[in-house]
mmCIF file of C-alpha atoms and ligand atoms in Angstrom:
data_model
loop_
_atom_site.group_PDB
_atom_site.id
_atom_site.type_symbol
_atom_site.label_atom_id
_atom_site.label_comp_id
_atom_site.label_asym_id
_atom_site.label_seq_id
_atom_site.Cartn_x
_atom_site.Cartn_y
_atom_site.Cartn_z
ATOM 1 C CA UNK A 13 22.102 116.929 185.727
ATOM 2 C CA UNK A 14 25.421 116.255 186.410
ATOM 3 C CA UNK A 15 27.749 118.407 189.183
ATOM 4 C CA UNK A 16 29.430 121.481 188.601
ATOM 5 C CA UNK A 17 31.258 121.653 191.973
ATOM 6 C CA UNK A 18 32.404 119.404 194.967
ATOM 7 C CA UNK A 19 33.335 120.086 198.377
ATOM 8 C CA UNK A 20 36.713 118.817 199.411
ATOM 9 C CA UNK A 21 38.498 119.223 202.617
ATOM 10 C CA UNK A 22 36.910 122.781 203.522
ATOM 11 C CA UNK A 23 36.383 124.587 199.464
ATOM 12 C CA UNK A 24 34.156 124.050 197.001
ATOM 13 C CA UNK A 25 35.619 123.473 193.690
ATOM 14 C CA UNK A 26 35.030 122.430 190.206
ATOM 15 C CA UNK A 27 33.685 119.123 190.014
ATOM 16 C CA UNK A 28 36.491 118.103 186.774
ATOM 17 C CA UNK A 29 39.003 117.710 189.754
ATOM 18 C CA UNK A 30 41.872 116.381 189.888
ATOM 19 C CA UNK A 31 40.805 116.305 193.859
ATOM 20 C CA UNK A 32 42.386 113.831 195.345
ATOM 21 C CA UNK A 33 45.750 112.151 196.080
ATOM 22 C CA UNK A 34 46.546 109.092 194.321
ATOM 23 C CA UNK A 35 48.225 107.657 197.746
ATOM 24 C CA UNK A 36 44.570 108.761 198.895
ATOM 25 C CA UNK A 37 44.003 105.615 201.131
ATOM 26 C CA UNK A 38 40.367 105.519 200.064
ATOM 27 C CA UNK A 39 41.065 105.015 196.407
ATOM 28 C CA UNK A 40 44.185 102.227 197.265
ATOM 29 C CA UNK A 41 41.605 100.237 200.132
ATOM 30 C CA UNK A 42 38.444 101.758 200.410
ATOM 31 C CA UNK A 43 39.910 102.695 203.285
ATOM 32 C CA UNK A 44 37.360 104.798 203.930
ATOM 33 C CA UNK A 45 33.253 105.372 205.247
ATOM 34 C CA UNK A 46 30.527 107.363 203.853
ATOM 35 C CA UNK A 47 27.076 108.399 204.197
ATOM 36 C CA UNK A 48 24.324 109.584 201.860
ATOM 37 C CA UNK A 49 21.257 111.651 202.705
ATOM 38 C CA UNK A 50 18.433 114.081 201.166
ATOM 39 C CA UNK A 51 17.934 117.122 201.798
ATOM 40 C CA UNK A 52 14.153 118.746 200.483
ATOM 41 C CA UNK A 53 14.507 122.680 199.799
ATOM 42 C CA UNK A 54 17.666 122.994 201.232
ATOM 43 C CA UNK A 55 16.495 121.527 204.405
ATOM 44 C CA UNK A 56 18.835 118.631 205.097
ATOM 45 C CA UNK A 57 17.053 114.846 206.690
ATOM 46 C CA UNK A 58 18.203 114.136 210.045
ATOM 47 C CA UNK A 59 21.532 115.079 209.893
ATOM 48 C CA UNK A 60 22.786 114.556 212.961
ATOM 49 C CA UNK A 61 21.789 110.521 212.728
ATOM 50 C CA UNK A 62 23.677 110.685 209.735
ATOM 51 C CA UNK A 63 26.417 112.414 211.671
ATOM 52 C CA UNK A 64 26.290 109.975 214.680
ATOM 53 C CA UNK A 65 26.326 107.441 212.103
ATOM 54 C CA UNK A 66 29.291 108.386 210.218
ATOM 55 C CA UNK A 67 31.258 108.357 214.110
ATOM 56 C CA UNK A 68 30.171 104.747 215.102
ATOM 57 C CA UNK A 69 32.075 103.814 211.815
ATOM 58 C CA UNK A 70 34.862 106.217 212.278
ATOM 59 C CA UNK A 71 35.328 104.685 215.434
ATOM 60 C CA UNK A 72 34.975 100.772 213.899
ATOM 61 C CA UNK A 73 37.382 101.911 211.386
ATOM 62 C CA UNK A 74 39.833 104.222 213.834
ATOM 63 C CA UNK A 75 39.561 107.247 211.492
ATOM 64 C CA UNK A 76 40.042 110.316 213.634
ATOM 65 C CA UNK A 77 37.353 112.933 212.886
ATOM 66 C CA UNK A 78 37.689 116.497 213.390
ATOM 67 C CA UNK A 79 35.967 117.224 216.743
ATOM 68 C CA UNK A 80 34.029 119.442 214.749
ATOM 69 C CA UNK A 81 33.219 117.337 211.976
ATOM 70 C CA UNK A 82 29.175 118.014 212.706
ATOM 71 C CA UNK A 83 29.614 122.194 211.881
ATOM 72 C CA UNK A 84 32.135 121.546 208.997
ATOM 73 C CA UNK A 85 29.283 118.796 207.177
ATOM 74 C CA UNK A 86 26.325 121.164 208.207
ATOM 75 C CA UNK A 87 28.188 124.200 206.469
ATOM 76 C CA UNK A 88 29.825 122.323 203.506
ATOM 77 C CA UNK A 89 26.531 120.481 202.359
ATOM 78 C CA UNK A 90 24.974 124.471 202.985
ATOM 79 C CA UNK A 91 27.512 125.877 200.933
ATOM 80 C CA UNK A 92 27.538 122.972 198.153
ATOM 81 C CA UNK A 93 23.940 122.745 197.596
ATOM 82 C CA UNK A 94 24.144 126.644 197.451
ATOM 83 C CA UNK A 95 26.381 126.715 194.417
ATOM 84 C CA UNK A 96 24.887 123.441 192.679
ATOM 85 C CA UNK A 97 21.283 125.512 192.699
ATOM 86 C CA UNK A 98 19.933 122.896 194.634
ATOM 87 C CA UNK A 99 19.109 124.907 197.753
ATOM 88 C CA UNK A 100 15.652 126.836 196.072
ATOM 89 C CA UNK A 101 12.256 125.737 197.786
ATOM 90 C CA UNK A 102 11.442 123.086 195.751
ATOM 91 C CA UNK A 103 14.829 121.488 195.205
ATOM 92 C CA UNK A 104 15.507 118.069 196.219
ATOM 93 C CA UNK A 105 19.326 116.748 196.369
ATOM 94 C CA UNK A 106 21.107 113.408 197.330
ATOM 95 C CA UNK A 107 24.221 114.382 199.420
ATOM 96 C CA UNK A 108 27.240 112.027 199.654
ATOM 97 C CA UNK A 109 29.044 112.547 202.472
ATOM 98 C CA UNK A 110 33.044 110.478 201.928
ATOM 99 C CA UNK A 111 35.655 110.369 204.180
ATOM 100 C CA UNK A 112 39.043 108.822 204.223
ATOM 101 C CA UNK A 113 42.144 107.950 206.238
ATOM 102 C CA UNK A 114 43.694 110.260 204.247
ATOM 103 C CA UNK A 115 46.902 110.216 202.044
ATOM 104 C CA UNK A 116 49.433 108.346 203.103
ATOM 105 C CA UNK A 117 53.212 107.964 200.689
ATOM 106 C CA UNK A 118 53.844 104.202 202.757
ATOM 107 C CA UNK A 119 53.116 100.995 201.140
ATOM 108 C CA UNK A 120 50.970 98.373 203.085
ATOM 109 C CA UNK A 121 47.667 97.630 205.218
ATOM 110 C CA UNK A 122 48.484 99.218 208.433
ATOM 111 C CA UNK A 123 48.212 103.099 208.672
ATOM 112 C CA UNK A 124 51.326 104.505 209.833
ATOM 113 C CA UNK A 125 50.756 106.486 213.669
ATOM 114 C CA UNK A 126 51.558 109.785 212.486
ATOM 115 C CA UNK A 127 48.798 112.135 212.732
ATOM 116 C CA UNK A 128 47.300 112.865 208.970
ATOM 117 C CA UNK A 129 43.978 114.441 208.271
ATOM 118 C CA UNK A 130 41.229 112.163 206.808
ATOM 119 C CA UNK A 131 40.199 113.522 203.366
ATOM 120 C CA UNK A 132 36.633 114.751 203.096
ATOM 121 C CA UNK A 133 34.301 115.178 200.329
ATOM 122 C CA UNK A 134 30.429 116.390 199.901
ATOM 123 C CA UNK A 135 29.275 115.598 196.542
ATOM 124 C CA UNK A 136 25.196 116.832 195.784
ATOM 125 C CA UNK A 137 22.886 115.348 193.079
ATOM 126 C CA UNK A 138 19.665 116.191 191.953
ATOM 127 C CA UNK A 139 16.729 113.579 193.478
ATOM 128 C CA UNK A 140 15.295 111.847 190.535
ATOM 129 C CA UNK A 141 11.615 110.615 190.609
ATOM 130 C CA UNK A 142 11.868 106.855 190.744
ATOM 131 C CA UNK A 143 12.030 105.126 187.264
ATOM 132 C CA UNK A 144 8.641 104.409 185.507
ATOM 133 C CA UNK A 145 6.803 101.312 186.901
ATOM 134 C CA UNK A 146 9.351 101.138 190.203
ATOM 135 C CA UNK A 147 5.981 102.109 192.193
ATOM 136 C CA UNK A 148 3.257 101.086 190.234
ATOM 137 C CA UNK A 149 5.031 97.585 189.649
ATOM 138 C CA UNK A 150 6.976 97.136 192.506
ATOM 139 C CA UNK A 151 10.917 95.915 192.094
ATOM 140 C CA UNK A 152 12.200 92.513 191.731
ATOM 141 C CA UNK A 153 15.127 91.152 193.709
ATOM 142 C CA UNK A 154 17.233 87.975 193.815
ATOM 143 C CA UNK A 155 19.310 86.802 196.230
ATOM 144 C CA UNK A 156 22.493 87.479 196.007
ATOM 145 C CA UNK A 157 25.174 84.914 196.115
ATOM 146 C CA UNK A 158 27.248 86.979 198.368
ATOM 147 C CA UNK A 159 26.159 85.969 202.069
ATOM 148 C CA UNK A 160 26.465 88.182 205.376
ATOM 149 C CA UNK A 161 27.965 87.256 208.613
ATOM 150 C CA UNK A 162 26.506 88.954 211.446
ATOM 151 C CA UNK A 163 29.451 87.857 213.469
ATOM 152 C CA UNK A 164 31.684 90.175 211.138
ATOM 153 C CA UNK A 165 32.660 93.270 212.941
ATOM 154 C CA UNK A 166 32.390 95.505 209.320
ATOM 155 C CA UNK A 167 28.677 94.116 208.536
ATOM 156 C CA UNK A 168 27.185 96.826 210.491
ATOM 157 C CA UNK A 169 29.828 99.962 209.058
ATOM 158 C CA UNK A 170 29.166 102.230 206.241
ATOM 159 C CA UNK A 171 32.389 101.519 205.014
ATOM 160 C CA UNK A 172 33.303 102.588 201.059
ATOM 161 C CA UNK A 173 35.128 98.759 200.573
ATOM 162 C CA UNK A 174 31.591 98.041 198.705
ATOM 163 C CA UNK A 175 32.702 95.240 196.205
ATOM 164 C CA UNK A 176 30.407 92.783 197.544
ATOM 165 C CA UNK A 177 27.589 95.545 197.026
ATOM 166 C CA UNK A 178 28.281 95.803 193.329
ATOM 167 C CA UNK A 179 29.191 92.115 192.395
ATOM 168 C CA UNK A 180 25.241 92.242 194.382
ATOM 169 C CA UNK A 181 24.154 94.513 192.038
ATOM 170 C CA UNK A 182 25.901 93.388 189.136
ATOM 171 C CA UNK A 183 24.284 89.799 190.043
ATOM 172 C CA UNK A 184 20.458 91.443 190.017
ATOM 173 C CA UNK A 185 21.362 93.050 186.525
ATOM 174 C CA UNK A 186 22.089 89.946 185.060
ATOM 175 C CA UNK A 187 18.832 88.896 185.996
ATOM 176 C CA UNK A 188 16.877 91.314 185.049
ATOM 177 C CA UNK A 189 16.262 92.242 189.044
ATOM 178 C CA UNK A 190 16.278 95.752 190.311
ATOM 179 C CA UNK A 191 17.950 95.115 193.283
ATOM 180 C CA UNK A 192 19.626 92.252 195.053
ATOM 181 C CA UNK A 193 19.024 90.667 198.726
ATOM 182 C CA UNK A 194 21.407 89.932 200.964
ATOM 183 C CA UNK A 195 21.075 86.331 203.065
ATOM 184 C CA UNK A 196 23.308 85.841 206.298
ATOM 185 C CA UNK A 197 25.114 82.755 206.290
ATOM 186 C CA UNK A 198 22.528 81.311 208.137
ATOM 187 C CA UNK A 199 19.701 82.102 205.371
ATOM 188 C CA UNK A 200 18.515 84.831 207.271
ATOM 189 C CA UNK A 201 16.791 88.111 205.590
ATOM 190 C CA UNK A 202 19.934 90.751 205.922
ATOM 191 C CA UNK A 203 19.557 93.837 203.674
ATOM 192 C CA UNK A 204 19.174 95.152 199.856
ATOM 193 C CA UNK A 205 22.362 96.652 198.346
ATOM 194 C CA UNK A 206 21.297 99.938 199.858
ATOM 195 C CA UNK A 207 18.309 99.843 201.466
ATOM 196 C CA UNK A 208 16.730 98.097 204.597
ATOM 197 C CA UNK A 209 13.814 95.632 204.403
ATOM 198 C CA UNK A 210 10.624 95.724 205.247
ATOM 199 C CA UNK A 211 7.510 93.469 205.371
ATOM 200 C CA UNK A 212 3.679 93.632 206.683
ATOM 201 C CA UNK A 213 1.686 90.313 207.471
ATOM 202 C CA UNK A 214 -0.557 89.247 209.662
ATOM 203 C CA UNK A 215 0.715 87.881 213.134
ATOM 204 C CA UNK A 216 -0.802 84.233 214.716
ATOM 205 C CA UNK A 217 -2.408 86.916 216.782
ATOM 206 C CA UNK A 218 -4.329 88.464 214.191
ATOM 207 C CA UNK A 219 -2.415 91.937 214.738
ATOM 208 C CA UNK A 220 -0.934 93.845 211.631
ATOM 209 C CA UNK A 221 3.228 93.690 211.691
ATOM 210 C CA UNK A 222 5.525 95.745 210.229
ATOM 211 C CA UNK A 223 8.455 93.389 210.495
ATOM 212 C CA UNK A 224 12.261 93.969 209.708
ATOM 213 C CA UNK A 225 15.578 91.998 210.199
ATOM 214 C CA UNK A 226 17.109 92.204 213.954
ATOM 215 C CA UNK A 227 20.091 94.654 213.884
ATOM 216 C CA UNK A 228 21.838 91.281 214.363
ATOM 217 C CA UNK A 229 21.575 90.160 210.705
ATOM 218 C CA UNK A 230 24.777 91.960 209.228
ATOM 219 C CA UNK A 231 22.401 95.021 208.507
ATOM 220 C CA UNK A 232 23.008 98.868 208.089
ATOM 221 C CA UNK A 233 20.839 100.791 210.977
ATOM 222 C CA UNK A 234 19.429 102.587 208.808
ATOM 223 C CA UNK A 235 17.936 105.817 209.559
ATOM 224 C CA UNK A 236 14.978 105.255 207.875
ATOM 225 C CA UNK A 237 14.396 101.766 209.311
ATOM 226 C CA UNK A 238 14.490 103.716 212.693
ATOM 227 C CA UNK A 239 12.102 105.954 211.113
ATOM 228 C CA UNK A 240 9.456 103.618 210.346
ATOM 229 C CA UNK A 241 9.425 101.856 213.455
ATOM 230 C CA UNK A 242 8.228 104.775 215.388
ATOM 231 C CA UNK A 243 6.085 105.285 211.979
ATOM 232 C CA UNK A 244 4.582 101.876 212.850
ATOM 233 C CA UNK A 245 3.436 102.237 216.010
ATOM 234 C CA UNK A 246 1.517 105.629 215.166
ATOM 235 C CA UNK A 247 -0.399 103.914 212.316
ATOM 236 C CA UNK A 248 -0.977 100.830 214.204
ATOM 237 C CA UNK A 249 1.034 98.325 212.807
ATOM 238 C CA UNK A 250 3.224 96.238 215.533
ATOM 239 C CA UNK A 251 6.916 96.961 215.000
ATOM 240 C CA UNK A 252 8.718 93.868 214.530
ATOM 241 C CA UNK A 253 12.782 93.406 214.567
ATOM 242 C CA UNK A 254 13.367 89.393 214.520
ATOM 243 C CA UNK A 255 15.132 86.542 212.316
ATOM 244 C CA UNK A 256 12.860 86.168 209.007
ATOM 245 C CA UNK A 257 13.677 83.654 206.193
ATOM 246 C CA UNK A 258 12.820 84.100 202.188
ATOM 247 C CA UNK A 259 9.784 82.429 203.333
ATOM 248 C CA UNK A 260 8.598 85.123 205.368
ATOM 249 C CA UNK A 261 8.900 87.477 202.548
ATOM 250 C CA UNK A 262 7.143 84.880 200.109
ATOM 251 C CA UNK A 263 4.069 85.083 202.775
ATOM 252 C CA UNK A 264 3.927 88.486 203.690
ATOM 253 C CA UNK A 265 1.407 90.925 202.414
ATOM 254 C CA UNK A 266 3.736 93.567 201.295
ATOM 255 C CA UNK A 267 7.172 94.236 200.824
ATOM 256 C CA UNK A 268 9.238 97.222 200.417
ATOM 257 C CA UNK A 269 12.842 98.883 200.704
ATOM 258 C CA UNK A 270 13.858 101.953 203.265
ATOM 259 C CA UNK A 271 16.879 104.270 202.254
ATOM 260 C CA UNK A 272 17.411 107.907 202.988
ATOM 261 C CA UNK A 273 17.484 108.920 199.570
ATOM 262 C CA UNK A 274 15.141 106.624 197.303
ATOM 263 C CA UNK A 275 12.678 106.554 200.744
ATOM 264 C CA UNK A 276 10.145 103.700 200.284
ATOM 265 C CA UNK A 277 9.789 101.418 197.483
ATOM 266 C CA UNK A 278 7.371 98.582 196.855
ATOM 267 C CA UNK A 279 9.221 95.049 196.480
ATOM 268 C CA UNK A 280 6.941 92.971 194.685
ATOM 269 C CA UNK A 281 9.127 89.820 193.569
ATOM 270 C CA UNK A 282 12.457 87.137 195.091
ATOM 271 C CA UNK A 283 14.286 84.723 192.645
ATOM 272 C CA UNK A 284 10.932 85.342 190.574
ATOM 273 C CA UNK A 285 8.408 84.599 192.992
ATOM 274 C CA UNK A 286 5.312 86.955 193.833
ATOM 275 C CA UNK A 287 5.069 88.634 197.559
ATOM 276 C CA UNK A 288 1.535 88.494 198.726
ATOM 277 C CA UNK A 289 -0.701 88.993 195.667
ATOM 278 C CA UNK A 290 2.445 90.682 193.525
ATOM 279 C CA UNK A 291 1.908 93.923 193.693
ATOM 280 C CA UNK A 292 2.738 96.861 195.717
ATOM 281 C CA UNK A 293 -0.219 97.337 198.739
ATOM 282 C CA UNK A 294 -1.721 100.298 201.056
ATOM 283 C CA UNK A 295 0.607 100.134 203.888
ATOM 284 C CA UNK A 296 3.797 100.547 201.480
ATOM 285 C CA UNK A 297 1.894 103.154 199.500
ATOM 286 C CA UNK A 298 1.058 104.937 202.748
ATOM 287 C CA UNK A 299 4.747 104.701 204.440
ATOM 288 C CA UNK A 300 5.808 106.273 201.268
ATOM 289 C CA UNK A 301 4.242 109.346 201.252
ATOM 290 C CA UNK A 302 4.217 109.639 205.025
ATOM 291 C CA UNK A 303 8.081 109.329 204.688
ATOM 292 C CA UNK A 304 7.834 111.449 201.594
ATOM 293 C CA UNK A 305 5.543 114.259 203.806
ATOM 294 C CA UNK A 306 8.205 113.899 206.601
ATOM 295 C CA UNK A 307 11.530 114.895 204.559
ATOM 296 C CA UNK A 308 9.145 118.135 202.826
ATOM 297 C CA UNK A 309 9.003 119.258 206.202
ATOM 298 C CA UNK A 310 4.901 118.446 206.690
ATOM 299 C CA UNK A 311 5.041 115.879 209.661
ATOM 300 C CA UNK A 312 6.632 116.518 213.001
ATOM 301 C CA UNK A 313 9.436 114.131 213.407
ATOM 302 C CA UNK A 314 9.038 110.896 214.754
ATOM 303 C CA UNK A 315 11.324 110.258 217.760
ATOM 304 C CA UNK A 316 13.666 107.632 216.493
ATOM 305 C CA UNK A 317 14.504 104.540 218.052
ATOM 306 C CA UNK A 318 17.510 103.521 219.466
ATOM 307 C CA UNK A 319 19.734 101.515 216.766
ATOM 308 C CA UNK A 320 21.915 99.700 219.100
HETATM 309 C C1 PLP B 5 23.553 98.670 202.790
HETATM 310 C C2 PLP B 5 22.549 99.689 203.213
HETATM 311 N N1 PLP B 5 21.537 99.321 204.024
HETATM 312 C C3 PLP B 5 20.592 100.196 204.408
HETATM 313 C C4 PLP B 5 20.629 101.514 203.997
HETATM 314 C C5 PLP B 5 19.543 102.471 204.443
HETATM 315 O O1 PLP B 5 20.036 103.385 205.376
HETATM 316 P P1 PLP B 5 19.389 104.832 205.525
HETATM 317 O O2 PLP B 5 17.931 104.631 205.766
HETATM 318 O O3 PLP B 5 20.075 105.438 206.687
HETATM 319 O O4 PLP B 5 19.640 105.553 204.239
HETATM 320 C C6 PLP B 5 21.662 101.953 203.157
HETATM 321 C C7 PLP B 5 21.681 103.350 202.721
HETATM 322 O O5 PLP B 5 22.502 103.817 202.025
HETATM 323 C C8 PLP B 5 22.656 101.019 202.762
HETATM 324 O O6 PLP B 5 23.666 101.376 201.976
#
């Protein structure tokens, strides 16, 4: 289903537009930072990380939020998911939270010091189910030629300058991949294109581990990666965050993705090479509808780790 409506700067209107400033700094740059989250019968998943979130790269990016920025999302999403009939018990919507610098008439890189609001825009979609075979197959990813340096100040950001994430993309189409992975320039496991990786294996120790890059490989902090740590330790599997290699993933039992809105999916191939046996196991099946249970409302929340 496509959108009827958008919110922009404070109204919902039609989602045909025009919206938006051509001088918009977002559309000349990507200027700009963003955030996407679900929200299960009306009922909107953890917000306020999302919130916090969007600040930390406000502040990387010196966009000045409204002080209020928290009520205005809250009440925007409320009133766009109210029009867009996705709101009812059973609806499930994808929000899209965007936000600019703003419009700006001057040429060049450098924002000019006068005070001018950042543009900001909800969008809501329908959740789709997952495509046929994503969880009963597992996806494939290749790496992606585009490396990560966790030395770069923007690798952490939710920034919308997402090139490198589509040439990614672009790169796993071409191979008939689902998704693509993201090495640091050291050969390190970074990230998917919009997700967070997982794996379980068995430790030297013979304990279960739920491992997952270090926040120090040019990764997002994902909220959902913070989610399934805590998740970890309540269904005893260690929580690991540490420097693992494409070998790692080649040996580990399981494999699967984290993101706010797809939640967890089974990873079953890299570069055409089977993870454990090859297909999607228990623990990824279980994390699923855990995480699934949790955004419905059915589990009390589990109190999220620090990301930083
Ligand atoms: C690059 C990237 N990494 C990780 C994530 C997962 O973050 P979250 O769990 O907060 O959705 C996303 C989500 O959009 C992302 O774009």
């Amino acid at each position: 289903m496509q959108p009827r409506h958008v919110w922009v700067d404070g109204r919902v209107v039609p989602a045909a537009g025009p919206h938006l400033s051509v001088f918009d700094r977002g559309f000349q740059l990507g200027d700009g930072i963003f955030e996407t989250l679900r929200a299960r019968g009306g009922r909107v998943t953890e917000l306020d990380l999302h919130v916090a979130r969007l600040q930390v790269s406000a502040n990387g990016l010196a966009i000045a939020l409204p002080a209020d920025i928290g009520e205005r999302l809250a009440g925007g999403i409320r009133e766009l998911l109210a029009v867009e009939g996705l709101a009812g018990a059973d609806a499930d919507a994808s929000i899209r939270i965007t936000v600019s610098r703003g419009s700006f008439r001057e040429r060049g890189l450098l924002p000019v010091e006068e005070a001018v609001q950042p543009t900001v825009a909800i969008q809501a979609w329908p959740v789709m189910p997952p495509p046929p075979g994503h969880l009963e197959r597992g996806l494939h990813l290749v790496s992606s030629s585009v490396r990560r340096d966790p030395l770069n100040p923007l690798a952490t950001l939710k920034t919308t300058s997402r090139a490198d994430y589509v040439y990614a993309r672009l790169e796993a189409r071409r191979a008939g991949a689902e998704d693509a992975l993201f090495l640091t320039i050291d050969g390190l496991l970074s990230e998917a294109t919009s997700a967070n990786i997982f794996l379980v294996r068995r430790a030297a120790d013979d304990v279960q581990e739920l491992a997952t890059p270090a926040l120090d490989c040019a990764i997002l902090p994902g909220t959902t990666r913070s989610w399934l740590l805590g998740w970890g330790e309540r269904v005893g599997l260690r929580p690991v965050e540490g420097w693992l290699t494409p070998r790692d993933l080649a040996a580990a039992d399981e494999a699967f993705l984290s993101s706010s809105v797809a939640g967890i999916l089974p990873v079953t191939r890299l570069d055409g090479r089977a993870i454990g046996d090859g297909r999607p196991g228990p623990w990824t099946r279980r994390a699923r509808d855990d995480r699934e249970a949790y955004v419905r409302g059915e589990e009390p929340a589990a109190a999220p780790r620090s990301t930083r």
